[in-house]
Coordinates of C-alpha atoms and ligand atoms in Angstrom, one line a residue:
Chain G
M1457 CA -28.5 44.2 19.2
D1458 CA -27.3 43.6 22.8
W1459 CA -28.9 40.2 22.7
V1460 CA -27.3 39.3 19.4
N1461 CA -24.0 40.5 20.9
A1462 CA -24.5 38.2 23.9
V1463 CA -25.2 35.2 21.7
V1464 CA -22.1 35.9 19.5
Q1465 CA -19.8 36.4 22.5
G1466 CA -21.2 33.3 24.1
T1467 CA -20.6 31.3 20.9
L1468 CA -17.0 32.4 20.9
L1469 CA -16.6 31.6 24.6
G1470 CA -17.9 28.2 23.7
G1471 CA -14.8 27.6 21.7
L1472 CA -12.7 27.8 24.8
Y1473 CA -15.1 25.4 26.6
A1474 CA -14.8 23.0 23.7
L1475 CA -11.1 23.0 24.2
F1476 CA -11.5 22.3 27.9
A1477 CA -13.8 19.4 26.9
A1478 CA -11.9 17.9 24.0
G1479 CA -9.2 16.2 26.1
L1480 CA -11.8 14.9 28.5
S1481 CA -13.8 13.5 25.7
L1482 CA -10.9 11.8 24.0
I1483 CA -9.7 10.1 27.2
F1484 CA -13.1 8.9 28.0
G1485 CA -13.7 7.7 24.5
V1486 CA -10.5 5.7 24.2
M1487 CA -10.1 4.2 27.7
R1488 CA -13.3 4.9 29.6
L1489 CA -11.3 7.0 32.1
V1490 CA -13.1 9.8 33.8
N1491 CA -10.3 12.2 34.6
I1492 CA -11.2 14.3 37.7
A1493 CA -7.8 16.0 37.5
H1494 CA -8.5 17.4 34.0
G1495 CA -9.3 20.9 35.2
D1496 CA -6.1 21.0 37.2
L1497 CA -4.2 19.8 34.2
I1498 CA -5.6 22.7 32.2
V1499 CA -4.3 25.0 35.0
L1500 CA -1.0 23.2 34.8
G1501 CA -0.8 24.2 31.2
A1502 CA -1.5 27.8 32.2
Y1503 CA 1.2 27.8 34.9
L1504 CA 3.7 26.1 32.5
G1505 CA 2.9 28.8 30.0
L1506 CA 3.4 31.5 32.6
T1507 CA 6.8 30.0 33.6
V1508 CA 8.0 29.9 30.0
V1509 CA 6.8 33.5 29.4
M1510 CA 8.6 34.7 32.6
A1511 CA 11.8 32.8 31.8
T1512 CA 12.1 33.7 28.1
G1513 CA 9.9 36.8 27.6
L1514 CA 8.2 35.1 24.7
H1515 CA 4.6 35.9 23.8
P1516 CA 2.2 33.5 25.5
L1517 CA 1.0 32.0 22.2
L1518 CA 4.6 31.3 21.3
A1519 CA 5.1 29.5 24.6
L1520 CA 2.8 26.8 23.1
V1521 CA 5.9 25.6 21.3
F1522 CA 7.3 24.5 24.6
V1523 CA 4.2 23.8 26.6
V1524 CA 2.4 21.5 24.1
P1525 CA 5.2 18.9 23.9
T1526 CA 5.9 19.2 27.6
M1527 CA 2.3 18.5 28.5
A1528 CA 2.2 15.6 26.0
A1529 CA 5.3 14.1 27.6
I1530 CA 3.7 14.5 31.0
G1531 CA 0.6 12.8 29.7
Y1532 CA 2.4 9.8 28.4
V1533 CA 4.4 9.3 31.6
L1534 CA 1.4 9.9 33.8
Q1535 CA -0.6 7.3 31.9
R1536 CA 2.1 4.6 31.8
G1537 CA 3.4 5.3 35.3
I1538 CA 0.1 5.6 37.2
L1539 CA -3.2 5.7 35.3
N1540 CA -2.8 2.4 33.4
K1541 CA -2.6 0.6 36.7
T1542 CA -6.0 1.9 37.8
L1543 CA -7.9 0.7 34.7
G1544 CA -9.9 -2.4 34.9
D1545 CA -13.4 -3.6 35.3
D1546 CA -13.9 -1.4 38.4
I1547 CA -14.5 2.3 37.6
L1548 CA -13.7 3.5 41.1
P1549 CA -9.9 3.3 41.1
P1550 CA -9.4 5.8 38.3
L1551 CA -11.8 8.2 39.9
L1552 CA -10.1 8.0 43.2
V1553 CA -6.6 8.3 41.8
T1554 CA -7.4 11.2 39.5
F1555 CA -9.1 12.9 42.4
G1556 CA -5.9 12.4 44.4
L1557 CA -3.9 13.8 41.5
S1558 CA -6.1 16.8 41.5
V1559 CA -5.3 17.5 45.2
I1560 CA -1.6 17.0 44.6
L1561 CA -1.5 19.3 41.6
Q1562 CA -3.4 22.1 43.5
N1563 CA -0.9 21.8 46.3
L1564 CA 2.1 21.9 43.9
F1565 CA 0.6 25.1 42.3
L1566 CA 0.3 26.6 45.7
E1567 CA 3.9 25.8 46.6
G1568 CA 5.3 26.9 43.4
Y1569 CA 3.2 29.9 42.5
T1570 CA 1.5 31.0 45.7
A1571 CA -2.3 31.5 46.0
D1572 CA -2.2 34.9 44.2
P1573 CA -4.1 35.0 40.9
Q1574 CA -1.8 35.1 37.9
K1575 CA -2.3 36.1 34.3
M1576 CA -0.4 36.0 31.1
N1577 CA 0.0 39.2 29.2
A1578 CA -0.7 38.9 25.5
G1579 CA -0.2 42.6 24.8
A1580 CA -2.3 44.2 22.2
L1581 CA -4.0 41.0 21.3
E1582 CA -6.0 41.2 24.5
T1583 CA -7.8 44.4 23.5
A1584 CA -7.8 44.2 19.8
S1585 CA -11.1 43.9 18.2
V1586 CA -12.8 43.9 14.8
S1587 CA -16.1 45.3 14.0
V1588 CA -18.5 43.0 12.1
G1589 CA -21.9 44.1 11.2
G1590 CA -22.1 46.6 14.0
L1591 CA -20.8 44.1 16.6
S1592 CA -17.3 44.5 18.1
L1593 CA -15.6 41.2 18.3
G1594 CA -12.5 40.6 20.3
V1595 CA -9.6 39.2 18.2
L1596 CA -8.6 36.9 21.1
P1597 CA -12.1 35.2 21.4
L1598 CA -12.2 34.9 17.6
L1599 CA -8.7 33.4 17.6
T1600 CA -9.7 31.0 20.4
F1601 CA -12.8 29.9 18.5
G1602 CA -10.7 29.4 15.3
I1603 CA -8.2 27.3 17.3
A1604 CA -11.0 25.3 18.8
I1605 CA -12.3 24.4 15.3
F1606 CA -8.8 23.7 14.1
V1607 CA -8.1 21.4 17.1
I1608 CA -11.4 19.5 16.8
A1609 CA -10.9 19.1 13.0
S1610 CA -7.4 17.8 13.6
L1611 CA -8.6 15.4 16.3
Q1612 CA -11.3 14.2 14.0
F1613 CA -8.8 13.7 11.2
I1614 CA -6.4 11.8 13.5
F1615 CA -9.3 9.6 14.8
Y1616 CA -10.9 8.7 11.5
R1617 CA -8.1 9.0 8.9
T1618 CA -4.8 7.8 10.4
P1619 CA -3.5 4.4 11.6
L1620 CA -3.1 5.9 15.1
G1621 CA -6.7 6.8 15.2
R1622 CA -7.7 3.4 13.9
S1623 CA -5.7 1.9 16.8
F1624 CA -7.5 4.3 19.2
R1625 CA -10.9 3.1 17.9
A1626 CA -9.9 -0.5 17.9
V1627 CA -8.7 -0.4 21.5
S1628 CA -11.8 1.5 22.5
D1629 CA -14.0 -1.1 20.8
N1630 CA -12.3 -4.2 22.3
Q1631 CA -9.1 -4.1 24.2
E1632 CA -8.5 -7.8 24.1
I1633 CA -8.9 -8.3 20.4
A1634 CA -6.9 -5.1 19.8
Q1635 CA -4.0 -6.7 21.6
L1636 CA -4.2 -9.6 19.1
M1637 CA -3.4 -7.1 16.4
G1638 CA -0.1 -6.4 18.1
L1639 CA -1.3 -3.3 19.8
N1640 CA 0.1 -2.7 23.3
K1641 CA -2.9 -1.1 24.9
R1642 CA -0.7 0.5 27.6
H1643 CA 1.3 2.3 24.9
I1644 CA -1.9 3.3 23.0
F1645 CA -3.4 4.7 26.2
G1646 CA -0.2 6.6 26.8
L1647 CA -0.4 8.2 23.3
A1648 CA -4.1 9.0 23.9
M1649 CA -3.3 10.8 27.1
A1650 CA -0.3 12.6 25.4
L1651 CA -2.7 13.8 22.7
A1652 CA -5.3 14.9 25.3
L1653 CA -2.8 16.8 27.3
A1654 CA -1.4 18.5 24.2
V1655 CA -4.9 19.9 23.6
T1656 CA -5.2 20.7 27.3
A1657 CA -2.0 22.7 27.0
I1658 CA -3.6 24.9 24.3
A1659 CA -6.7 25.3 26.5
G1660 CA -4.6 26.2 29.5
I1661 CA -2.7 28.9 27.7
L1662 CA -5.8 30.5 26.1
L1663 CA -7.4 30.4 29.6
G1664 CA -4.4 32.1 31.1
I1665 CA -4.5 34.9 28.5
R1666 CA -8.2 35.4 28.8
T1667 CA -8.6 35.5 32.6
S1668 CA -6.5 35.3 35.7
F1669 CA -6.1 31.9 37.3
D1670 CA -5.1 30.6 40.7
P1671 CA -4.3 27.1 42.1
T1672 CA -8.0 26.3 42.6
A1673 CA -9.1 27.4 39.1
G1674 CA -9.3 23.8 37.8
G1675 CA -12.6 22.8 39.4
A1676 CA -14.8 25.1 37.4
R1677 CA -13.0 24.2 34.2
L1678 CA -13.6 20.5 34.9
I1679 CA -17.3 21.2 35.3
Y1680 CA -17.5 23.3 32.1
G1681 CA -15.6 20.5 30.2
F1682 CA -17.9 17.8 31.5
E1683 CA -21.0 19.8 30.7
A1684 CA -19.9 20.5 27.2
V1685 CA -19.0 16.8 26.6
I1686 CA -22.3 15.6 28.0
I1687 CA -24.5 18.2 26.2
G1688 CA -22.7 17.3 22.9
G1689 CA -23.0 13.5 23.4
L1690 CA -20.2 11.3 24.7
G1691 CA -17.6 10.4 22.1
N1692 CA -18.6 13.0 19.5
L1693 CA -16.0 15.7 19.0
W1694 CA -18.1 18.1 16.9
G1695 CA -20.9 17.5 19.4
T1696 CA -18.5 18.7 22.0
L1697 CA -18.0 21.9 20.2
V1698 CA -21.7 22.4 20.0
G1699 CA -21.9 21.6 23.7
G1700 CA -19.3 24.2 24.5
V1701 CA -21.2 26.8 22.4
I1702 CA -24.5 26.0 24.1
L1703 CA -22.9 26.4 27.5
G1704 CA -21.1 29.6 26.5
V1705 CA -24.3 31.2 25.0
A1706 CA -26.4 30.2 28.1
Q1707 CA -23.8 31.9 30.3
T1708 CA -23.6 35.1 28.4
V1709 CA -27.3 35.4 27.9
G1710 CA -27.8 34.5 31.5
A1711 CA -25.4 37.3 32.5
K1712 CA -27.2 39.7 30.3
I1713 CA -30.5 39.0 32.2
D1714 CA -28.7 39.4 35.5
P1715 CA -25.0 39.4 36.0
G1716 CA -25.3 37.0 38.9
W1717 CA -27.0 34.4 36.7
Q1718 CA -24.1 33.7 34.4
L1719 CA -22.9 30.4 35.9
L1720 CA -26.3 29.3 37.0
A1721 CA -27.7 29.7 33.4
G1722 CA -25.0 27.5 32.1
H1723 CA -25.8 24.7 34.6
I1724 CA -29.5 25.1 33.9
A1725 CA -28.9 24.7 30.1
F1726 CA -26.9 21.6 30.9
L1727 CA -29.7 20.1 33.1
V1728 CA -32.3 20.9 30.5
V1729 CA -30.4 19.1 27.8
L1730 CA -29.8 16.2 30.1
A1731 CA -33.5 16.0 31.0
I1732 CA -34.6 16.0 27.4
R1733 CA -31.8 14.0 25.8
P1734 CA -30.0 12.0 28.5
N1735 CA -27.4 10.8 26.0
G1736 CA -26.6 14.3 24.8
L1737 CA -27.6 15.9 21.5
F1738 CA -25.3 13.8 19.2
P1739 CA -24.5 10.5 20.9
R1740 CA -22.1 8.3 19.1
V1741 CA -24.0 5.3 17.7
S1742 CA -22.3 2.3 19.1
G1743 CA -22.2 -1.0 17.3
Chain P
M700 CA 12.2 -35.5 13.6
P701 CA 12.3 -31.7 13.2
E702 CA 11.6 -29.4 16.1
P703 CA 7.8 -28.7 16.4
I704 CA 6.8 -25.1 15.7
L705 CA 4.5 -25.2 18.8
S706 CA 4.5 -27.4 21.8
L707 CA 2.3 -27.3 24.8
R708 CA 3.9 -28.8 27.9
K709 CA 1.7 -29.7 30.8
L710 CA -0.4 -26.6 30.0
E711 CA -2.7 -25.6 32.9
A712 CA -5.2 -22.8 32.7
R713 CA -7.7 -21.5 35.3
Y714 CA -10.4 -18.9 35.6
G715 CA -10.2 -17.9 39.2
D716 CA -10.8 -21.1 41.2
F717 CA -12.0 -23.0 38.2
Q718 CA -9.4 -25.1 36.4
A719 CA -10.1 -25.3 32.7
L720 CA -7.0 -27.2 31.4
Y721 CA -5.1 -30.0 33.1
G722 CA -1.6 -30.8 31.9
V723 CA -2.4 -30.6 28.2
E724 CA 0.5 -31.9 26.0
M725 CA 0.4 -31.1 22.3
A726 CA 2.9 -30.7 19.5
L727 CA 2.4 -29.0 16.1
N728 CA 4.9 -29.5 13.3
E729 CA 5.7 -26.8 10.8
G730 CA 3.2 -26.7 8.0
E731 CA 0.8 -29.0 9.8
V732 CA -2.9 -28.5 10.3
L733 CA -4.2 -29.7 13.6
A734 CA -7.8 -30.0 14.5
I735 CA -9.1 -29.7 18.1
I736 CA -12.5 -31.2 18.8
G737 CA -14.4 -31.6 21.9
A738 CA -17.8 -31.0 23.5
N739 CA -19.0 -27.6 24.8
G740 CA -16.9 -26.4 27.7
A741 CA -14.1 -28.9 27.0
G742 CA -11.5 -26.1 27.0
K743 CA -10.8 -25.6 23.3
T744 CA -11.2 -21.8 23.4
T745 CA -9.2 -21.7 26.6
L746 CA -6.3 -23.5 24.8
L747 CA -6.3 -21.1 21.9
R748 CA -6.4 -18.1 24.4
S749 CA -3.4 -19.6 26.2
V750 CA -1.4 -19.9 23.0
S751 CA -2.3 -16.4 21.7
G752 CA -1.4 -14.8 25.0
L753 CA -4.9 -13.7 26.0
M754 CA -4.6 -15.9 29.1
S755 CA -1.2 -15.8 30.7
N756 CA 0.4 -19.1 31.8
A757 CA 3.7 -20.2 33.1
A758 CA 6.3 -19.3 30.4
A759 CA 7.5 -22.8 29.8
Q760 CA 4.0 -24.3 29.2
V761 CA 3.8 -22.8 25.7
V762 CA 6.9 -23.2 23.5
Y763 CA 7.0 -21.6 20.1
H764 CA 10.0 -22.0 17.8
G765 CA 11.9 -23.3 20.8
Q766 CA 11.1 -20.1 22.8
P767 CA 9.0 -20.1 26.0
I768 CA 6.1 -17.7 25.3
G769 CA 3.5 -18.8 27.8
A770 CA 3.9 -15.6 29.9
L771 CA 4.0 -13.1 27.0
R772 CA 1.2 -10.6 26.4
A773 CA -1.0 -11.1 23.4
D774 CA 0.5 -8.2 21.5
E775 CA 4.0 -9.7 22.0
V776 CA 2.7 -13.1 20.8
A777 CA 1.1 -11.5 17.8
A778 CA 4.4 -9.9 16.9
L779 CA 6.1 -13.4 16.8
G780 CA 3.7 -14.5 14.1
I781 CA 0.7 -16.1 15.8
A782 CA -2.7 -14.9 14.8
L783 CA -6.1 -15.9 16.2
V784 CA -9.5 -15.8 14.5
P785 CA -11.5 -15.6 17.6
E786 CA -14.7 -17.4 18.5
G787 CA -17.7 -15.2 17.5
R788 CA -15.6 -13.2 15.0
Q789 CA -15.2 -10.2 17.2
L790 CA -14.7 -7.5 14.5
F791 CA -14.1 -3.9 15.6
P792 CA -17.6 -2.3 15.2
S793 CA -16.2 1.3 14.8
L794 CA -14.0 0.2 12.0
S795 CA -15.0 -0.3 8.4
V796 CA -14.3 -3.7 6.7
E797 CA -11.2 -2.3 5.1
E798 CA -10.0 -0.8 8.4
N799 CA -10.5 -4.1 10.2
L800 CA -8.3 -5.7 7.6
L801 CA -5.7 -2.9 7.7
I802 CA -5.4 -3.1 11.5
G803 CA -4.7 -6.8 11.1
G804 CA -1.8 -5.9 9.0
R805 CA -0.3 -3.2 11.2
L806 CA 2.6 -5.5 12.3
N807 CA 3.9 -5.3 8.8
R808 CA 5.3 -8.9 8.7
K809 CA 6.6 -10.1 5.4
G810 CA 4.5 -12.6 3.5
P811 CA 2.0 -13.3 0.8
W812 CA -0.9 -11.6 2.4
S813 CA -2.0 -8.1 1.7
L814 CA -5.2 -6.2 1.3
D815 CA -5.3 -7.1 -2.4
A816 CA -4.6 -10.8 -1.6
V817 CA -7.5 -10.9 0.9
F818 CA -9.8 -9.2 -1.6
E819 CA -8.8 -11.8 -4.2
L820 CA -9.6 -14.6 -1.7
F821 CA -12.9 -13.1 -0.7
P822 CA -14.1 -10.7 -3.5
V823 CA -17.3 -9.8 -1.6
L824 CA -15.1 -7.9 0.9
K825 CA -13.7 -5.7 -1.8
E826 CA -17.2 -4.7 -2.8
R827 CA -18.1 -3.9 0.8
R828 CA -14.7 -2.5 1.9
A829 CA -16.2 0.8 3.0
F830 CA -19.1 -0.8 4.9
A831 CA -19.3 -0.8 8.7
S832 CA -18.2 -4.2 9.8
T833 CA -21.5 -4.5 11.7
A834 CA -23.5 -4.1 8.4
L835 CA -22.2 -7.4 7.0
S836 CA -23.9 -10.9 7.2
G837 CA -22.4 -13.4 9.5
G838 CA -20.6 -15.2 6.8
Q839 CA -19.1 -12.0 5.4
Q840 CA -18.0 -11.0 9.0
Q841 CA -16.3 -14.4 9.3
R842 CA -14.4 -13.7 6.1
V843 CA -13.3 -10.4 7.5
A844 CA -12.1 -12.0 10.7
I845 CA -10.1 -14.6 8.7
G846 CA -8.7 -11.9 6.5
R847 CA -7.8 -9.7 9.5
A848 CA -5.8 -12.6 10.9
L849 CA -4.1 -13.3 7.5
M850 CA -3.1 -9.7 7.1
S851 CA -0.4 -10.2 9.7
N852 CA 1.2 -12.9 7.6
P853 CA 1.3 -15.3 10.6
D854 CA 3.4 -18.5 10.7
L855 CA 0.7 -20.0 12.9
I856 CA -3.0 -19.3 12.6
L857 CA -5.6 -20.3 15.1
F858 CA -9.2 -20.7 14.1
D859 CA -11.9 -20.9 16.8
E860 CA -15.2 -22.3 15.5
I861 CA -15.3 -20.5 12.2
S862 CA -18.5 -22.3 11.3
L863 CA -20.4 -21.2 14.4
G864 CA -23.8 -19.8 13.5
L865 CA -23.3 -19.9 9.8
A866 CA -25.5 -21.6 7.1
P867 CA -24.1 -24.9 5.7
V868 CA -23.5 -23.4 2.3
I869 CA -21.4 -20.6 3.8
I870 CA -19.5 -23.0 6.0
K871 CA -18.8 -25.1 2.9
S872 CA -17.4 -22.1 0.9
I873 CA -15.2 -20.9 3.9
Y874 CA -13.8 -24.4 4.3
E875 CA -13.1 -24.6 0.6
A876 CA -11.0 -21.5 1.0
L877 CA -8.9 -23.0 3.8
P878 CA -6.4 -25.1 1.8
G879 CA -5.5 -22.0 -0.2
I880 CA -4.9 -20.2 3.1
V881 CA -2.8 -22.8 5.0
G882 CA -1.1 -24.2 1.9
D883 CA 1.9 -22.0 1.9
G884 CA 3.8 -23.5 4.8
M885 CA 1.6 -21.8 7.3
S886 CA 0.7 -24.0 10.3
A887 CA -2.8 -24.0 11.7
I888 CA -4.9 -25.1 14.6
I889 CA -8.6 -25.4 13.8
V890 CA -11.1 -25.7 16.7
E891 CA -14.2 -27.2 15.2
Q892 CA -17.4 -28.8 16.7
D893 CA -18.2 -30.4 13.3
V894 CA -16.1 -33.5 13.5
S895 CA -16.2 -34.5 9.9
K896 CA -15.2 -31.0 8.8
A897 CA -12.4 -31.0 11.3
L898 CA -11.1 -34.4 10.1
S899 CA -11.3 -33.5 6.4
V900 CA -9.1 -30.4 6.7
S901 CA -6.6 -31.5 9.2
D902 CA -3.5 -33.8 9.3
R903 CA -3.9 -34.7 13.0
V904 CA -6.6 -34.3 15.5
Y905 CA -6.8 -33.9 19.3
C906 CA -9.9 -34.4 21.3
L907 CA -10.3 -32.5 24.6
M908 CA -12.6 -33.6 27.3
E909 CA -13.1 -31.6 30.5
G910 CA -9.7 -30.0 30.1
R911 CA -7.7 -33.1 29.2
V912 CA -6.6 -34.6 26.0
S913 CA -8.8 -37.7 25.6
L914 CA -7.6 -38.7 22.1
E915 CA -4.9 -37.9 19.7
G916 CA -4.3 -39.4 16.2
R917 CA -3.9 -38.9 12.5
S918 CA -7.1 -37.6 11.0
R919 CA -7.4 -40.1 8.3
D920 CA -6.8 -43.1 10.5
I921 CA -9.0 -42.3 13.4
S922 CA -12.2 -44.3 13.9
R923 CA -15.7 -42.9 14.5
E924 CA -16.0 -45.1 17.6
A925 CA -12.8 -43.8 19.1
I926 CA -14.0 -40.2 18.6
S927 CA -17.3 -40.6 20.2
R928 CA -15.7 -42.3 23.1
A929 CA -13.2 -39.5 23.5
Y930 CA -15.9 -36.9 22.9
F931 CA -18.4 -37.9 25.4
G932 CA -16.4 -40.2 27.7
V933 CA -18.8 -43.2 27.1
E934 CA -17.1 -46.6 27.2
Ligands
ATP329 N1 -14.3 -16.3 31.6 C1 -14.5 -17.4 32.2 N2 -14.7 -17.5 33.6 C2 -14.9 -18.7 34.2 N3 -15.0 -19.9 33.6 C3 -14.8 -19.9 32.2 C4 -14.6 -18.7 31.5 N4 -14.5 -19.0 30.2 C5 -14.6 -20.3 30.1 N5 -14.8 -20.9 31.3 C6 -15.0 -22.3 31.6 O1 -13.9 -23.0 31.2 C7 -14.3 -24.2 30.6 C8 -13.7 -24.3 29.2 O2 -14.3 -23.3 28.4 P1 -13.9 -23.0 26.9 O3 -14.6 -21.8 26.5 O4 -12.5 -23.1 26.8 O5 -14.6 -24.3 26.2 P2 -14.8 -24.6 24.7 O6 -14.3 -26.0 24.6 O7 -14.3 -23.6 23.9 O8 -16.4 -24.6 24.6 P3 -17.4 -24.2 23.4 O9 -17.4 -25.3 22.5 O10 -18.7 -23.9 24.1 O11 -16.8 -23.0 22.8 C9 -15.8 -24.2 30.6 O12 -16.2 -25.0 31.7 C10 -16.2 -22.8 30.8 O13 -17.4 -22.8 31.6
MG330 MG1 -15.0 -22.3 22.5

């Protein structure tokens, strides 16, 4: 039963990792931008949530009402103001600039919030649990997993069923020809980053409720996000959820064998998938 | 003499150090169909890329409805009513046939063209509307590319070698559809290597050679000898 429990807890943890990964995947899919600052942007979402909670006394989940649009706006401005200028045939400038952005964000967090770990208090939600078939499942992890499914289903809907998603796919396919359709790729990229950071805001707040975070917490989240994206196969959103789950399960099962193995087991699972299926489990078939 | 819808004034275009167009002068009147012919590498595609904003030029070198547009971005040019059917079709592989057409119509310009009108022109596309655009034959893809450009209800449509790589019978049927397309006052520039096709559908013709206009005239008056001289530069 302990093992079943580890697998179930890992699966639910995978929902959070999928949320870390979804924004990364979306940005890479639309504009081939590898965003090194993604983890720090998740932490930015957590700090913004903390700020709203402290200023208003709202429940952290309600803080989403402010943090999601704020992060989306930051995403649009960041993309149009800086990141668009780095995109071109050379893949190095976006890497360097988002790396620099990561350093800047971490320093801003340190200035604004000190190096002390912070956490958002979600009250009874944090300890509430339901018992299912002899397993005790936390309400918060269940809720996180449910939100992850909802977010991925929504992104999937936007991508494949709306004019905006059609524009995302067209620009991703062929930027030049997409411009001929009257699409301003700079604007489309801005919208994609806004959407990605809206998802990142959700990930950040759920992170900040689940665990404590500090200015350097982004690095690990970036790696989990990357690993989930790559396990699932680049550009496949449901694959990203599966990738998150595999990573989560590997970590909880690893921790079950030996508490020190938690992170290592996740990385090993990632490397094993990469060795067997270099394109991930469900790569997008490209035309 | 009415104002031309499009004029090129000493149009120059370069790729890095390589100059592809040298002082090209051209005028297109409203409702007119212009053919551009010329050997491989003469600069025909470069000319269409310059007009459609895919290559940026000095603003005053491309004048559309009296407005200098040479320096505009391609999306801004598209919004003014210029559509390009690009060389090699260039459909969006992640979009279905219907989505390729719909995205062509996203500018919502007023005019006769709609999804239904394109399906009426090319019924095969209606049958295959849900197909991936990559799953179509070359001729069907070319019809999608033409339909996608029409969906924006352009005032000026640019065709770049729509017969490239297609079987003669398909080329024939696509060219038979052209008069119905450019009949309603739409102006068109047709780049075509097949000289007799080009002459049969156009009012006037320009021949390019190594980035310069080597011949210009009315399609029905022009002689074979003049064309081969302009085409290959043989005296
Ligand atoms: N991206 C590019 N970089 C450098 N040179 C280019 C580029 N594209 C075209 N050229 C050069 O510019 C000249 C004109 O090319 P262009 O494609 O306009 O010719 P074209 O008349 O359309 O030829 P074709 O009949 O083969 O399509 C050619 O010499 C070509 O080699
Ligand atoms: Mg060409």
